[in-house]
Tab-separated table of C-alpha atoms in Angstrom:
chain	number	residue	atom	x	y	z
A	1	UNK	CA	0.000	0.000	0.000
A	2	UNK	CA	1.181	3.426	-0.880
A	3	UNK	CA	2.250	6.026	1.966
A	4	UNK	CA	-0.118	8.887	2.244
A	5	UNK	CA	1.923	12.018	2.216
A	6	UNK	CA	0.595	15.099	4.900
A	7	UNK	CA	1.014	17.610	1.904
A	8	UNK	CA	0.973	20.356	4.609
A	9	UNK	CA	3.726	18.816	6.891
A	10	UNK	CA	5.353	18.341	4.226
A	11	UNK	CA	5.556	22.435	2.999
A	12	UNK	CA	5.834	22.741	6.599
A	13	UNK	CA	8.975	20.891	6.493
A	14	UNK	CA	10.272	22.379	3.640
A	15	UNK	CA	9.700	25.854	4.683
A	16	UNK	CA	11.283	25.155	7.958
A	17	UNK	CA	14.271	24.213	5.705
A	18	UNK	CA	14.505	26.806	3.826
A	19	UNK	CA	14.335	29.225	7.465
A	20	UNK	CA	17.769	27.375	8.383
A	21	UNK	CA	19.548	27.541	5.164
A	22	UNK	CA	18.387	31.583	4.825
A	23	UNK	CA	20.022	31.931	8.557
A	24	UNK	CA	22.869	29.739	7.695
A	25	UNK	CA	23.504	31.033	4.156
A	26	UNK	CA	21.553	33.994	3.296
A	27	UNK	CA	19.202	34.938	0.759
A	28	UNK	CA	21.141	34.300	-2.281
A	29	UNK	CA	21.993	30.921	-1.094
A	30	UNK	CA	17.845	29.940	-1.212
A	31	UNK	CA	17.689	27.581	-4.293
A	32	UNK	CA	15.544	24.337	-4.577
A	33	UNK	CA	18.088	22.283	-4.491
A	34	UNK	CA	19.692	23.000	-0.905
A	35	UNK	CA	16.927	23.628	0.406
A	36	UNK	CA	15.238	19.757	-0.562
A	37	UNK	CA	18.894	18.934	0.844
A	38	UNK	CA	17.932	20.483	3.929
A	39	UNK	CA	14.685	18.912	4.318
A	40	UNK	CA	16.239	15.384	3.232
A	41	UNK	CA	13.826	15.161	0.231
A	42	UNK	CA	14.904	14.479	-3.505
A	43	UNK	CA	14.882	17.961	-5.263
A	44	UNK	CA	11.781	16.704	-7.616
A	45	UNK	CA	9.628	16.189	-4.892
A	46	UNK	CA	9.991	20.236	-4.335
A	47	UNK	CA	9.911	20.941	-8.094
A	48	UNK	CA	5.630	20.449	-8.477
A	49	UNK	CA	5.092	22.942	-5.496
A	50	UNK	CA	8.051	25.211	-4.982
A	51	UNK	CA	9.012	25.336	-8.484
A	52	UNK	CA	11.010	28.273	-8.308
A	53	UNK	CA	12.939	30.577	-5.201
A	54	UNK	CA	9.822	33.034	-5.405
A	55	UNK	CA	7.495	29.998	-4.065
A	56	UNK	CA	10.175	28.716	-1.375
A	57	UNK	CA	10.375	32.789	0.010
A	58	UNK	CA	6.655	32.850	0.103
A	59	UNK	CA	6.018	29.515	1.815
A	60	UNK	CA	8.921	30.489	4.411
A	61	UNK	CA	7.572	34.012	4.963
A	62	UNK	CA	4.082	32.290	5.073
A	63	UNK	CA	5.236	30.175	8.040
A	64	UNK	CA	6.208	32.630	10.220
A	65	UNK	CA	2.416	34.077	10.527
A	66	UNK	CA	0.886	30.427	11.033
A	67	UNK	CA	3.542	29.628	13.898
A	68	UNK	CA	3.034	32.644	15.401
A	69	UNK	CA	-1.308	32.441	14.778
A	70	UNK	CA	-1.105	29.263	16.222
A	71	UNK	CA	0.704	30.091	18.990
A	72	UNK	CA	-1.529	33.229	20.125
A	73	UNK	CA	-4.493	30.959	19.396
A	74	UNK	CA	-3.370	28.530	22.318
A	75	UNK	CA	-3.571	31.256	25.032
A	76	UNK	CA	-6.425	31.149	27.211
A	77	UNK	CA	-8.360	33.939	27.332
A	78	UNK	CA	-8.485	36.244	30.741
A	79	UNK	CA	-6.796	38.803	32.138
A	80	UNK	CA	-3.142	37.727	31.022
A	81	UNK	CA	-3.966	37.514	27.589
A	82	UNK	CA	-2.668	40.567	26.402
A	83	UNK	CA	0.324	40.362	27.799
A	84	UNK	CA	1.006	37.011	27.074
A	85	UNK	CA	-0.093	37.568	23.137
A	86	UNK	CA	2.789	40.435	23.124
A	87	UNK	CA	5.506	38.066	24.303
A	88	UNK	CA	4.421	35.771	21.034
A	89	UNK	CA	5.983	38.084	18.982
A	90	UNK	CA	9.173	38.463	20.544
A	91	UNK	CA	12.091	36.302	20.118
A	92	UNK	CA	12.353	35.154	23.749
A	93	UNK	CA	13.622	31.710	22.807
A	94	UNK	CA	15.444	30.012	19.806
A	95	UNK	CA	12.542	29.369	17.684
A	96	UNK	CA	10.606	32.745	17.754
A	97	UNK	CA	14.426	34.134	17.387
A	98	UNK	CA	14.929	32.173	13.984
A	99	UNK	CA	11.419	33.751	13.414
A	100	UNK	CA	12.491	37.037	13.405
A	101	UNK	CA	15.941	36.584	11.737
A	102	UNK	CA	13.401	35.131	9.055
A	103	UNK	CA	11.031	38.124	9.067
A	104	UNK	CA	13.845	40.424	8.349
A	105	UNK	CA	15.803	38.683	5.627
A	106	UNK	CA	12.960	37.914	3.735
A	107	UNK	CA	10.751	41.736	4.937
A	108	UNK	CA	13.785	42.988	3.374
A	109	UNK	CA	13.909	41.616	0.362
A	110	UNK	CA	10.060	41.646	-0.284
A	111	UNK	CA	11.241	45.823	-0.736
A	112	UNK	CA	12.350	45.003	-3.993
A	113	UNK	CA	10.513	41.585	-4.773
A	114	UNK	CA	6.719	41.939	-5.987
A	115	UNK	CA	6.074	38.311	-5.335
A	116	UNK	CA	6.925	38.364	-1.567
A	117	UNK	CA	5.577	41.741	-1.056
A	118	UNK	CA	2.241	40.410	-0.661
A	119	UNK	CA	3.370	37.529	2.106
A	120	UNK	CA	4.952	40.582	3.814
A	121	UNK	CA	2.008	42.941	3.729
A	122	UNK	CA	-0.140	39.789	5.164
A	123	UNK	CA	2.673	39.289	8.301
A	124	UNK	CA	2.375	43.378	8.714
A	125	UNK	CA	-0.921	43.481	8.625
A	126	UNK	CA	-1.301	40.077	11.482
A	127	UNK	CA	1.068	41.782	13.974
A	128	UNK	CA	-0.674	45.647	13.832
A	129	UNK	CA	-4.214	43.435	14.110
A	130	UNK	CA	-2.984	41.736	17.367
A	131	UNK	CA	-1.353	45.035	19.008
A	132	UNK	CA	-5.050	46.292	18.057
A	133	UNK	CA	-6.511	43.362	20.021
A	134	UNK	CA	-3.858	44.382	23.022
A	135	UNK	CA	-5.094	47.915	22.637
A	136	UNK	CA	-8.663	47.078	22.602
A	137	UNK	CA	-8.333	44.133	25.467
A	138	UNK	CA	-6.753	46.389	28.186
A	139	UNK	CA	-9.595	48.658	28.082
A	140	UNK	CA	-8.091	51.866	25.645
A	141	UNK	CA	-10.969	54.158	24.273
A	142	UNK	CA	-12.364	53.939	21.289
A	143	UNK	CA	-11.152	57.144	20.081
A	144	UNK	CA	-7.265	56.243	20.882
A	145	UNK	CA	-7.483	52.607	19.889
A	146	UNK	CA	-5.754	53.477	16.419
A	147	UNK	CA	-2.715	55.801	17.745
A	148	UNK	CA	-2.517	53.609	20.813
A	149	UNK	CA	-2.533	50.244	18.381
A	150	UNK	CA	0.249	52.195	15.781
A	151	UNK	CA	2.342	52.957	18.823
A	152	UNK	CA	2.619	49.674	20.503
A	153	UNK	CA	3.175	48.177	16.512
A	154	UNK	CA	6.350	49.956	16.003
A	155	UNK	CA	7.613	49.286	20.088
A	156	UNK	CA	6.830	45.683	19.331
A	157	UNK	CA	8.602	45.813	15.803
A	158	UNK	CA	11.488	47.920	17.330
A	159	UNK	CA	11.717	45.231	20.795
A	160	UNK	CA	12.000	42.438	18.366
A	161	UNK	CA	15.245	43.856	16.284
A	162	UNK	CA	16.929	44.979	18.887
A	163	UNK	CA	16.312	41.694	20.598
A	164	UNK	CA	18.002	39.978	17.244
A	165	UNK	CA	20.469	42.669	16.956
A	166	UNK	CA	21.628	41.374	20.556
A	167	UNK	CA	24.175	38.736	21.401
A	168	UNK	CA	22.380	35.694	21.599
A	169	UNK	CA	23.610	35.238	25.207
A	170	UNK	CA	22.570	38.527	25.916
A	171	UNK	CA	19.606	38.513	28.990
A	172	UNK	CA	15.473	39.097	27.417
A	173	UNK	CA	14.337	40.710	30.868
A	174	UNK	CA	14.724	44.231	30.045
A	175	UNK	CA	12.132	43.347	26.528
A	176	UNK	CA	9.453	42.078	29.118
A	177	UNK	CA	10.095	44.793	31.162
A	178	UNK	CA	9.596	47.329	28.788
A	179	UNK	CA	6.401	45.171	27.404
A	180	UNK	CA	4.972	45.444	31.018
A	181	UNK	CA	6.111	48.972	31.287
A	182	UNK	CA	3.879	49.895	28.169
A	183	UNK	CA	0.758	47.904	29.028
A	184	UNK	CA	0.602	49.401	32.307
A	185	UNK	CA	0.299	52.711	30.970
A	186	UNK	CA	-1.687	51.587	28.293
A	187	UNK	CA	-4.691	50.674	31.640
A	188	UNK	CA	-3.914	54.177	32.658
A	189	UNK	CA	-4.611	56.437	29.604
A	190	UNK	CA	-7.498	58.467	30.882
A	191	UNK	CA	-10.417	58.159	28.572
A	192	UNK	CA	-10.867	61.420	26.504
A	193	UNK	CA	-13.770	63.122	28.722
A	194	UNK	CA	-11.636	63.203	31.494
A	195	UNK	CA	-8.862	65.384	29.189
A	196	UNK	CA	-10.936	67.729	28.197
């Protein structure tokens, strides 16, 4: 009897691939070929779905949202939600760190690539719609909810590369700290009858 094949642990497999040979190699060094090296499958296994570097980017880029929408799907809902939803998207441990590395090589090079500029609009636009959740979740009026939601986007974005900027033995605490920092004044923004 044949072997069923999980097409989507399969892509899964190969995107994860193609993650380690981008950190190991660069962008450049992305071709079929390594990357169904990587993954320990025959390069015309990869041919039929990635048939070209444009589809491996995509699926790669693609796989950081579903990890990371997966992830902030498992927390429970209550009052540490939004600050455990904010954690998700920094890289506190090795795999959300190769998540980000992955997010900027391949953010980067969606600048100037048409294909992949779509994958990185969709990864844009899933962060900024869970720092709106935040926003919303800890209670910010209605009226703010769009500067407030902007504001904690580009902390978040600017937490994460400085966190992959860092030494890799370099301590996380201060990130959280500054996370917890933000939220807390987040609860305290006076709605906008009381300014005025």
């Amino acid at each position: 009897m044949p072997r069923v094949i999980d097409t989507d642990e399969r892509n899964r497999r190969v995107a994860e691939a193609a993650w380690r040979v981008l950190v190991r190699e660069g962008l450049p060094a992305l071709s079929v070929r390594k990357v169904a090296a990587e993954a320990g499958l025959p390069p015309s296994s990869l041919r039929y779905t990635f048939p070209t570097q444009a589809s491996l980017r995509i699926r790669a880029y693609a796989l950081v949202v579903e990890r990371l929408s997966e992830r902030v799907a498992a927390i429970a809902p209550g009052a540490a939600w939004a600050r455990a939803v904010l954690l998700e998207l920094l890289p506190l441990d090795e795999s959300r760190r190769l998540e980000m590395e992955i997010t900027v090589v391949l953010g980067t090079a969606a600048m100037a690539d048409g294909d992949l500029r779509a994958t990185h609009d969709r990864a844009h636009r899933a962060v900024r719609d869970l720092c709106e959740r935040v926003v919303r979740a800890v209670g910010v009026a209605p009226v703010d909810v769009r500067s407030e939601t902007e504001r904690l986007h580009a902390m978040m974005d600017g937490l994460a590369l400085h966190m992959i900027r860092q030494g890799e033995d370099e301590g996380t605490d201060w990130a959280v700290k500054v996370v917890d920092t933000h939220l807390a004044d987040l609860k305290r923004i006076p709605p906008p009858s009381a300014l005025g």
